[in-house]
Amino acid sequence: MIGLLPVLVLLPLAAAAALALLRPTDAQTARWSALVVSLSTLAISLYATYELSQARPLRTTDPVAPRYELRQTWMTVPRLGDAPDVRLEFYLGLDGVSALLISLTAILTTTAILLSWNRIREGRTAYFACILALESGLIGSFCAFDLLLFYVCFEFTLIPIFFLIGIWGGQERRRAAGRFVLFTLCGSLATLGGILALGAAAAERWNLATPFSIPDVAAAVAIDPLPFALQVGLMLAIGLGFAVKIPLVPFHTWQPLTYVEAPTAVTVLLSGTVLKMGAYGLFRICMPLLPDAVESIGVPIVATLSVIGIVYGALCALSQSDMKRLVAYSSLSHLGFVTLGLFALNVEGTTGGVLQMINHGLSTGAIFLFVGMIEQRYGTRDLGRFGGLATRLPALAVCMIFVCFASAGLPMLNGFVGEYLSLSGMFARNPAYAIVGASGVVLGAWYLLTLIQRTFFGPVREPQTEGPPPPDLRLREFAAAFPLMALCLAIGLYPKPLTDLIQPDVDRVVRLYDFNPVTPQVASAETAEESDDR
Amino acid sequence: MNEFVERLVGSVELALPEVALIVIACVYFLIAPFLLDTSRDGRSGEGPSYLKHLWATATLAAIAVAGSLWLRMEPTAEALPGPFRIDGLSWYVRGLSLASAAILTLVAWARVPAGKAAEFYACLLFICAGTSLVAVANDLVMLFLALELVSLPTYVLLYLSRHDAAGQEATLKYFLLSVFSAAVASFGLSYLYGTTGTTDLVAMKTALALGANGPMPATLAIGIAAIVAGLAFRLAAAPFHFYAPDVFQGTSTVGAATLSFIPKAVGIVALARIIGTPEALATGGWSLTAVAAPMLAALAVLSMCVGNLLALVQTDLRRLLAYSGIAHGGYMLVGLVAMNPTEPGVGLGSALFYLASYGAMTVGAFAVLAMLRVRGTTDVDAPANAPVDDRVNTIDDLAGLGRSQPFAAALLAIALFSMIGLPPTAGFLGKLNLFVAAWSGGWRWLAIAMLVNAGIAAYYYLRVLGSMYLRPTANVDRRSVEWPALAGGTLCAAATIGLFAAPDWLWQALRATGNDL
């Protein structure tokens, strides 16, 4: 089991390197091997998730505790004075939350590869190499339990995304690629500064040999928190990079352009998984390591920005005439529920937030998928030029309507579970945010139904196309979309396996924010030693 | 004087690799004129084309000989009085200079005219020997000689590899400023000698440590200021950077590759040797480190800002890399600033680690530039009879490289990502180490200035990457593949990735150099 973790990270990377060495003409080999690699990664990740759900729960009370872990020294960084050296580690681990996100990444990567099967015309080997490299970076960041390793993977994803958008994107691809990389790079440099300062503070204060190990620092924080002012500074610095990535509202300006210009498969990956790195970073780093700042400063800031994002994104989505842009704003709006739920800081809300990360990945990814299929058939995304497509493309219409319902939060589908949990969790913390946020559900239903109504119903209007009339859903397209839709339904009907999986991890984190905090029985010195020994 | 000569002779065995390199280089100068066959092709000074393969292979062999001598020498911890010392620092710099000379040979292989190959490679060997001697020197006089052993052949090397009008101008500019800076540095060294009464570095530092009673004499500060100014020229640190863009643009690509790395290495190592205070002497006394730190900090922040901001507006690749080199020199100075008296190895180690990472990325980038040819001149202002300049000059010339030469483009991309400081490259770890050293050494504003600069710098490297991959038109000739330069670039890229994946062995060795200052 433990041996599978590095395989999960390195298999796509090795395959990407191998693909990059192929001749550009070997397109057939490239896409088949990419598919095989992504399917094997998917199989491994599902197996790992299954194993995890069967494993005995850990009995530790540490706020962050991976249930499987693999630690390897990467380099030792000196500390001034007589104190021992600081170890940076390749520290891979797996807990419920990361296992789910890894599985989501593997599913969406397979989807993206199937979706780009025929659509990418030139440089296919390089394209599939980039997709696999991106998968590797994403999985790496989701199973990194070392702050720096997380940052390394977080940053590494920029490289394949830059090429994916810049080479295979739409008209404005160069501007979109440059803007995306510069925005997120500037944000994440602040994160890097914050992470390093946090590591320095951890080394100084608790004398940790591994001050970048998230579980070790979290255990120390639970007993002896950092000074409040330092926590606030660190949270603002670290949070900035995540806020740009998620994106929270004032930092979202890169998003519409990027989503619209990126090839559809990449948009699916961006909205489904890449942005989750930001939310995951908030959950994995800010919440357990900086509890006081998160509770007093983080909640008002993040919750306010989230509800602004929910409403603003929904209003923008309402006024779009470009389908892809509409879904981009809808993604912005729905991500608000993720951060709103996470920062409710209670079991209900945070579970909902994590669940909503998965749901958002599935349903928004699926909507982008179908929008991409329509665009491929007609060569346009202009809403005004469509109408009554349900009679022309019945199967596609049914699927699209289904995923729009899932995204809009219809009961019995996955969006409902996540949004309900998020909002009710937030209601317990601060009803005002929850009430404003709930308006987003209504607005969401409004614009998604408008999208469906204008595209699929009414008199038939379709843009002129050359050649035979566009075919209905193809088998390959259905194969790409079916797992997402099946999961939407399954999670909506019976979310318990998923909540069971993430509950223990969420429990341990939100215990920090409990109204009756568990007072640690052991003296701080002993625990510091313990965490050194681990 | 006689005693000095005796000691010099007695300790030659400590400098065996350098001696070997210098002897071989002298043999080159002796043999080369006889191999030129002036009668066959009619033009004097041109030789048969096999000569360039011969000399390049011989140079690699010479470097291999020196390398085997290097590997057989164990660094010894204690510093004996004498002109040379073999410690961790000199062991590392020796390895670095040999490796860089080997890669520069590969880069130059196809580009150097056959008739001038022998002299060119002889100069390269001198430079290599001089670079190691800077680290091996344990004496101010020896140090100055070593610095000049790098400078003098550099002028010749710049001229030999390109001697049209632009090349001459570049060479002359470098020569004049370099001579001036050498004068300033030697002025500073004389003050150091005047104040402490010894040229031996170990004895000098012991004398300084004993001088605790009484205020530090102003002559020492003046001396240090002059030395820092003189050596900052080598580092191309702002405000001593003005020559760099012009020279990089004017000289040959291999000349620019040499200039981008060797003088920086020399400057960093010489500065560390002179101003570094060994751990054992850290308590009390007059500390040159403390005097130099504010000056170096100012130079560092100025270089980073000037380099990065001016690089933003460049369109010529060599000027861009020159400005980027200025900024990277600033990053390395941050490491020297952070040489904390209690544990100088942290700051020094991070600067030296960055030096290796920087060497791999910049020489790698120049190696790729050296092997690319554009399809015909784009310079409309050139006079009609001017030789067609088929080098890749501007960022636009690289357009479509990702398609026309994917492998070369990938090598250049790795170098550029390392310059940005993105993982998984050595540039990321190098900057990380510098940041940690500065932060924990109490220079937090400097550490933050570094991060801000890393953000600014990303923009212009992305422009180059964007041109290579995101633009359709292909200007670069597909057929221009030069295997040696490609091999050199591949080695640099492998080092860039390798130093990221397994940095610990080097890092541990470098940290220990704090004891060697």
PDB file of C-alpha atoms in Angstrom, chain B residues 20 63 72 80 89 99 123 138 171 200 236 257 279 295 301 303-304 312 345 351 370 395 401 460 474 485 502:
ATOM      1  CA  ALA B  20      48.969  20.312 -15.232  1.00  0.00           C
ATOM      2  CA  ILE B  63      40.486  18.374 -18.316  1.00  0.00           C
ATOM      3  CA  ARG B  72      42.976  11.977  -5.882  1.00  0.00           C
ATOM      4  CA  LEU B  80      48.857  25.378   6.709  1.00  0.00           C
ATOM      5  CA  LEU B  89      35.995  25.209  -0.657  1.00  0.00           C
ATOM      6  CA  ALA B  99      33.183  20.792 -15.144  1.00  0.00           C
ATOM      7  CA  CYS B 123      43.040  30.246 -23.035  1.00  0.00           C
ATOM      8  CA  ASN B 138      45.912  31.194   0.588  1.00  0.00           C
ATOM      9  CA  THR B 171      36.618  42.842 -26.118  1.00  0.00           C
ATOM     10  CA  ASP B 200      48.795  35.175   4.273  1.00  0.00           C
ATOM     11  CA  ALA B 236      28.649  42.343 -12.833  1.00  0.00           C
ATOM     12  CA  ALA B 257      28.743  31.753 -21.913  1.00  0.00           C
ATOM     13  CA  GLU B 279      34.071  29.918  12.701  1.00  0.00           C
ATOM     14  CA  MET B 295      27.953  47.077   1.241  1.00  0.00           C
ATOM     15  CA  VAL B 301      19.468  44.494  -3.769  1.00  0.00           C
ATOM     16  CA  SER B 303      21.745  44.192  -8.746  1.00  0.00           C
ATOM     17  CA  MET B 304      18.551  42.229  -8.349  1.00  0.00           C
ATOM     18  CA  LEU B 312      11.985  43.356 -18.755  1.00  0.00           C
ATOM     19  CA  GLY B 345      28.747  27.879   6.192  1.00  0.00           C
ATOM     20  CA  ALA B 351      25.791  31.084  -2.328  1.00  0.00           C
ATOM     21  CA  ALA B 370      25.226  28.533 -29.648  1.00  0.00           C
ATOM     22  CA  ILE B 395      13.504  36.732 -28.725  1.00  0.00           C
ATOM     23  CA  LEU B 401      11.540  26.589 -31.745  1.00  0.00           C
ATOM     24  CA  TYR B 460      10.711  38.124 -19.063  1.00  0.00           C
ATOM     25  CA  ALA B 474       9.701  29.002 -37.303  1.00  0.00           C
ATOM     26  CA  ALA B 485      26.830  21.747 -27.976  1.00  0.00           C
ATOM     27  CA  ALA B 502      19.303  14.761  -4.917  1.00  0.00           C
TER      28      ALA B 502
END
